[in-house]
Coordinates of C-alpha atoms in Angstrom, one line a residue:
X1 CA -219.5 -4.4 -1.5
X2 CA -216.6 -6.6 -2.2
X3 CA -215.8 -5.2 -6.1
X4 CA -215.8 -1.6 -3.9
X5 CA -213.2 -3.0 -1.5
X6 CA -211.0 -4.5 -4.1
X7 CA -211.0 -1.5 -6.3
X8 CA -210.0 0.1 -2.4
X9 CA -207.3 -1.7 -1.9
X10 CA -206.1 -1.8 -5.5
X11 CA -205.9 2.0 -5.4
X12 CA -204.3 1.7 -1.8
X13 CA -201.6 -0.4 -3.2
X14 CA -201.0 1.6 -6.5
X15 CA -200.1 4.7 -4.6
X16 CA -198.2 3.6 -2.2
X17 CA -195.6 2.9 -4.2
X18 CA -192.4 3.8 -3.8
X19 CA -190.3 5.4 -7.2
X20 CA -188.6 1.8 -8.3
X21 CA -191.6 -0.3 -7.5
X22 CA -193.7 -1.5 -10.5
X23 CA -197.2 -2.4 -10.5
X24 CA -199.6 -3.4 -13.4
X25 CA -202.3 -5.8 -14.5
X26 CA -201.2 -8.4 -16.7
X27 CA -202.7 -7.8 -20.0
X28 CA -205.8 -10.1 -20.0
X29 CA -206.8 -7.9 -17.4
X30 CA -206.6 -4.7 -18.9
X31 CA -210.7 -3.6 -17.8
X32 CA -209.0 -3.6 -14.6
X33 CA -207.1 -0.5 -15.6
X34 CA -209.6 1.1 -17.0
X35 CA -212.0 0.3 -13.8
X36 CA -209.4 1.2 -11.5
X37 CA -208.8 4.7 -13.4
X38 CA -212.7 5.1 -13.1
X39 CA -212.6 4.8 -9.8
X40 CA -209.7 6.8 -8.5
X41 CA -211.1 9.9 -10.6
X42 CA -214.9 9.5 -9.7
X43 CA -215.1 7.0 -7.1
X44 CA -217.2 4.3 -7.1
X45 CA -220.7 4.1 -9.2
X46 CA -222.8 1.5 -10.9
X47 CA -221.0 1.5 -14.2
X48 CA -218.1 -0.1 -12.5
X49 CA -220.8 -2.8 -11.4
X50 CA -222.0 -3.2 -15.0
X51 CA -218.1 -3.9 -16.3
X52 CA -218.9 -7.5 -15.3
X53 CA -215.3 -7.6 -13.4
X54 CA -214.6 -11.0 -12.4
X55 CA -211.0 -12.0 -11.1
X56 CA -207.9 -9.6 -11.8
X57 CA -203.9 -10.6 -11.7
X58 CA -201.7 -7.9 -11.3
X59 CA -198.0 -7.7 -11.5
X60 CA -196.3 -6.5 -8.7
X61 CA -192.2 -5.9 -7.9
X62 CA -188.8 -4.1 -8.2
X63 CA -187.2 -2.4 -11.5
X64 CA -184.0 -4.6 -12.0
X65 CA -184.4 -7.6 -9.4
X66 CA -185.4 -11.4 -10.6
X67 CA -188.0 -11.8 -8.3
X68 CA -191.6 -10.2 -8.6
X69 CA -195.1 -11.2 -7.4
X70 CA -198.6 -12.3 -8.9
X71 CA -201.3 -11.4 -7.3
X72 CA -205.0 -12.8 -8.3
X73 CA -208.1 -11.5 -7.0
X74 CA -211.0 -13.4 -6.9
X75 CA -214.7 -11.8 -6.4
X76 CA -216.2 -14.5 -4.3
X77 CA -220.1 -14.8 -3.7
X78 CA -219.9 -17.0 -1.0
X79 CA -222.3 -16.7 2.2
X80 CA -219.5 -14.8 4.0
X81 CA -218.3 -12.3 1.0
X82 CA -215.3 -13.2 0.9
X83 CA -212.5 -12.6 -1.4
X84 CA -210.4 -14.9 -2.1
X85 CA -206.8 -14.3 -3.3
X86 CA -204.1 -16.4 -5.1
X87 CA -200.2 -15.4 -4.5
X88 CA -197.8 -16.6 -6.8
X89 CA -194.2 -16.3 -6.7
X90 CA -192.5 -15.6 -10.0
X91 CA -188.5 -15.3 -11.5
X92 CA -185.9 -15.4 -13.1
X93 CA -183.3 -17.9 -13.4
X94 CA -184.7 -18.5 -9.5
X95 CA -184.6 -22.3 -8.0
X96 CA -187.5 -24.3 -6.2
X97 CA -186.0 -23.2 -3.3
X98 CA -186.2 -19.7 -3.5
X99 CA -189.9 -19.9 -4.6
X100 CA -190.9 -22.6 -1.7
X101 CA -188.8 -20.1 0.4
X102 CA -191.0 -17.4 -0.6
X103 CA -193.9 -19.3 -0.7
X104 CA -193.4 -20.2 2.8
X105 CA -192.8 -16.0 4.1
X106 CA -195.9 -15.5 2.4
X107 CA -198.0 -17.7 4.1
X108 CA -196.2 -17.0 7.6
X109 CA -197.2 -13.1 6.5
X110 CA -200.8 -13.6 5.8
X111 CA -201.6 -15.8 8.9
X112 CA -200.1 -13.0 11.3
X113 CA -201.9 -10.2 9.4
X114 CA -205.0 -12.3 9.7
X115 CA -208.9 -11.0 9.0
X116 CA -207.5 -7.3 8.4
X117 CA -209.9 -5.1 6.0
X118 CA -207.1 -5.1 3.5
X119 CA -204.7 -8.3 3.6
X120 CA -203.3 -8.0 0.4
X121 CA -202.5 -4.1 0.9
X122 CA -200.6 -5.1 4.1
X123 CA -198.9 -8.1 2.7
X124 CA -197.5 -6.2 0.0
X125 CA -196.7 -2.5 1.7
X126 CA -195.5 -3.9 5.1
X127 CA -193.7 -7.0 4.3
X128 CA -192.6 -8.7 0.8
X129 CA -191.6 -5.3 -0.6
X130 CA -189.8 -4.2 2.1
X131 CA -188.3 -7.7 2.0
X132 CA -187.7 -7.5 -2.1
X133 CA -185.6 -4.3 -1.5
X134 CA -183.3 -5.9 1.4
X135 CA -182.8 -9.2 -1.3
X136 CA -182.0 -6.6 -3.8
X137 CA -179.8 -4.4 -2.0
X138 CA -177.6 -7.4 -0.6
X139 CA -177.6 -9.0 -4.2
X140 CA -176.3 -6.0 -5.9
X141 CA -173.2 -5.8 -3.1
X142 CA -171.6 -9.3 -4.4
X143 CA -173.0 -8.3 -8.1
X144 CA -170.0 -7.1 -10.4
X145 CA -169.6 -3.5 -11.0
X146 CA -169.2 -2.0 -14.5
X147 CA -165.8 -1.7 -14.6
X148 CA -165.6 -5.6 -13.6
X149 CA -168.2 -5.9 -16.7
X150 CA -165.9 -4.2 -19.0
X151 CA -162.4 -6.0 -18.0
X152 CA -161.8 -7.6 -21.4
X153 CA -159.5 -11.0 -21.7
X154 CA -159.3 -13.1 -24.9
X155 CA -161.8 -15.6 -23.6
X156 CA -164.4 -12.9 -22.8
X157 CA -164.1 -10.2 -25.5
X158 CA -166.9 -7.2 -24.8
X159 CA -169.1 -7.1 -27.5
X160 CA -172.4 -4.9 -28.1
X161 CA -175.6 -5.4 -30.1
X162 CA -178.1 -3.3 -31.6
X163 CA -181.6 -4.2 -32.2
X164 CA -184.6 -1.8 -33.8
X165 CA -188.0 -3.2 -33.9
X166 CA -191.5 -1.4 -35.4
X167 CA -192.3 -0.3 -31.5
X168 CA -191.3 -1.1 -28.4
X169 CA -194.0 -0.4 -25.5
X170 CA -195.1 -4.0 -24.0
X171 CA -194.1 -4.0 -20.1
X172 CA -193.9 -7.5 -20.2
X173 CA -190.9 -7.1 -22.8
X174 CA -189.5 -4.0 -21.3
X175 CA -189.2 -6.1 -18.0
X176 CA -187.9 -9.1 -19.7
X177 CA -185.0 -6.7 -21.4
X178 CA -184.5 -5.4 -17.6
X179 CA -183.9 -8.5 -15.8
X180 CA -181.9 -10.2 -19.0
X181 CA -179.3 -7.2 -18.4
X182 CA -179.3 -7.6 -15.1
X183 CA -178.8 -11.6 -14.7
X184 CA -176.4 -11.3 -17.5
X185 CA -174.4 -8.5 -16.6
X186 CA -175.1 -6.4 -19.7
X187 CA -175.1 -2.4 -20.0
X188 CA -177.6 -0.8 -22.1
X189 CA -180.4 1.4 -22.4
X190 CA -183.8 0.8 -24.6
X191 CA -186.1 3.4 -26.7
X192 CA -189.9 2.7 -26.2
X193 CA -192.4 3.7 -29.1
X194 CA -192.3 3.8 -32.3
X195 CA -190.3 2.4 -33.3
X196 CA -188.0 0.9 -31.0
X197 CA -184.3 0.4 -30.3
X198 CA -182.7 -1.7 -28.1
X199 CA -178.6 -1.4 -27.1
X200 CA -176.7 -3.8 -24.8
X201 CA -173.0 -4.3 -24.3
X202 CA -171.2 -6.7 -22.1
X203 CA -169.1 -9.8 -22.2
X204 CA -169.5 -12.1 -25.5
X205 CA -171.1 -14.8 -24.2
X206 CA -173.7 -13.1 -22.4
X207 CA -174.5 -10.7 -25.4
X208 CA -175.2 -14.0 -27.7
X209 CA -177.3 -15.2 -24.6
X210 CA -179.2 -11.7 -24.5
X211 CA -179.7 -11.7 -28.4
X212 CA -181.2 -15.1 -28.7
X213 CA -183.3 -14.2 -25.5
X214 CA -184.6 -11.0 -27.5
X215 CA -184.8 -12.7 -31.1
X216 CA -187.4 -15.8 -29.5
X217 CA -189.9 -13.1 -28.4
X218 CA -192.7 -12.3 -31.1
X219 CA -191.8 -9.1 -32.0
X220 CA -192.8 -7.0 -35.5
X221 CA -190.1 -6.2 -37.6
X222 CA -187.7 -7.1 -35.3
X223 CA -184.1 -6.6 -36.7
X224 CA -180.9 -7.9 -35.6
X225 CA -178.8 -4.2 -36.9
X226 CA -175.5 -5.2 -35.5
X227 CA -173.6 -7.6 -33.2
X228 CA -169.9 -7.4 -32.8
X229 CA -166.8 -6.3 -30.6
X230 CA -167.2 -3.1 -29.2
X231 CA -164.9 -0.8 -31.0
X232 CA -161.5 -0.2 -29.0
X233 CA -162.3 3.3 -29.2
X234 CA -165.4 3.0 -27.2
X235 CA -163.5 0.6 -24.2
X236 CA -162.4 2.1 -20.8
X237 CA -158.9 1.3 -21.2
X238 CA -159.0 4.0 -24.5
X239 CA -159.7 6.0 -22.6
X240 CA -157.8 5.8 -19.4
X241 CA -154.9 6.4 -21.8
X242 CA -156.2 9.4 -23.4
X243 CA -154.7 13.0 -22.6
X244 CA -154.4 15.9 -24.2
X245 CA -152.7 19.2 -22.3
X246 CA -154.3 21.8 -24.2
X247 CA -157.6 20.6 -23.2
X248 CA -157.3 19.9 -19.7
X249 CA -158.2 17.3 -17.2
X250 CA -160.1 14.9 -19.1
X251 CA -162.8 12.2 -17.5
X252 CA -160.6 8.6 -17.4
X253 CA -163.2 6.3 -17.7
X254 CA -166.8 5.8 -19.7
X255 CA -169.6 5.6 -17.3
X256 CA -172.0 2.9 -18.7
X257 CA -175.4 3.8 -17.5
X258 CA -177.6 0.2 -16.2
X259 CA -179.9 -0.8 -18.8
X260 CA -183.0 1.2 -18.9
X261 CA -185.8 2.8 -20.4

């Protein structure tokens, strides 16, 4: 049946991921999750058929890299039973270039993989993936490196901001947060629950950009705690200069972690 095969493939997809790949349904899709949970523990049954599942658009990509994937399913009841399947190429701060570039890889994939049993499993596992990762490892060689981040002038003083919020647990926000840092160079880490606290330090103007990013989200009790030049206490060059004999070799420079979760 072709809501058996889908829910197949799904689960096919879902654990064949590898540690830093993310994959979710976008939220007007959330009886996906809960059919696709079903299934993996009991397989396959006629209360998945009475869920009335339609189409489904998953989310599917790398932690810290502007380009990820939307994938739509559609349950066809056409003479062949077919399903038919809509592949979207999504970004940020990525041009129409890029995206008819991708565009174009994805048709090329999907015409050599052909009438395969599972064409979006393939298409995903065997090619763009594999493809995202060799994007994202050359993009992070010419990317600056922390200490680069942190070199201060007087036209780029490094500044941090603090945020807390009543809770923090949307992916949709959690991703935005990751790719923000990334495309703007920012250091930072995030709590998620309740409630929730986000930290981000970097250059000035990329810390305004970041806040105003964060502040035109709808968020609940959202509050801007802080947002100012990082103490010099706290800055690398500090502590380069720091010694102190009686305690021994000391660590010369702060390790800022990449923003995470």
């Amino acid at each position: 049946m072709i809501l058996e095969s889908s829910l197949e493939e799904l689960q096919l997809i879902k654990c064949s991921l590898l540690p830093t790949e993310i994959f979710f349904f976008l939220d007007h899709c959330n009886v996906w999750e809960q059919a696709l949970d079903s299934y993996a523990s009991s397989g396959y049954d006629q209360s998945l058929e009475e869920m009335n599942l339609s189409s489904s658009t998953f989310h599917i990509g790398l932690e810290n890299f502007n380009v990820w994937f939307e994938a739509t399913l559609h349950l066809s009841a056409s003479e062949k039973q077919l399903r038919q399947h809509l592949i979207s190429v999504k970004g940020e701060n990525i041009s129409r270039d890029q995206q008819e570039d991708w565009q174009r890889i994805i048709e090329e994939k999907l015409e050599e993989i052909g009438n395969s049993e599972y064409p979006i499993y393939q298409l995903f596992t065997l090619h763009l993936l594999p493809l995202l990762h060799e994007r994202q490892e050359k993009a992070s060689e010419i990317s600056p490196s922390p200490q680069d981040v942190h070199a201060t002038s007087k036209s780029n003083p490094m500044y941090h901001a603090l945020f807390t919020s009543h809770h923090l647990v949307s992916p949709t926000k959690r991703r935005n947060l990751q790719q923000w840092s990334s495309s703007l160079s920012c250091y930072g880490f995030a709590k998620v629950g309740y409630p929730g606290v986000i930290y981000v330090e970097g250059i000035q103007e990329n810390i305004e950009e970041f806040v105003d990013k964060v502040k035109a989200m709808q968020w609940l009790a959202l509050k801007l705690r802080l947002m100012e030049p990082v103490p010099v206490t706290l800055r690398p060059s500090h502590h380069q200069s720091t010694s102190n004999s009686d305690a021994g070799e000391r660590r010369t420079s702060v390790e800022r972690p990449n923003f995470k979760n």
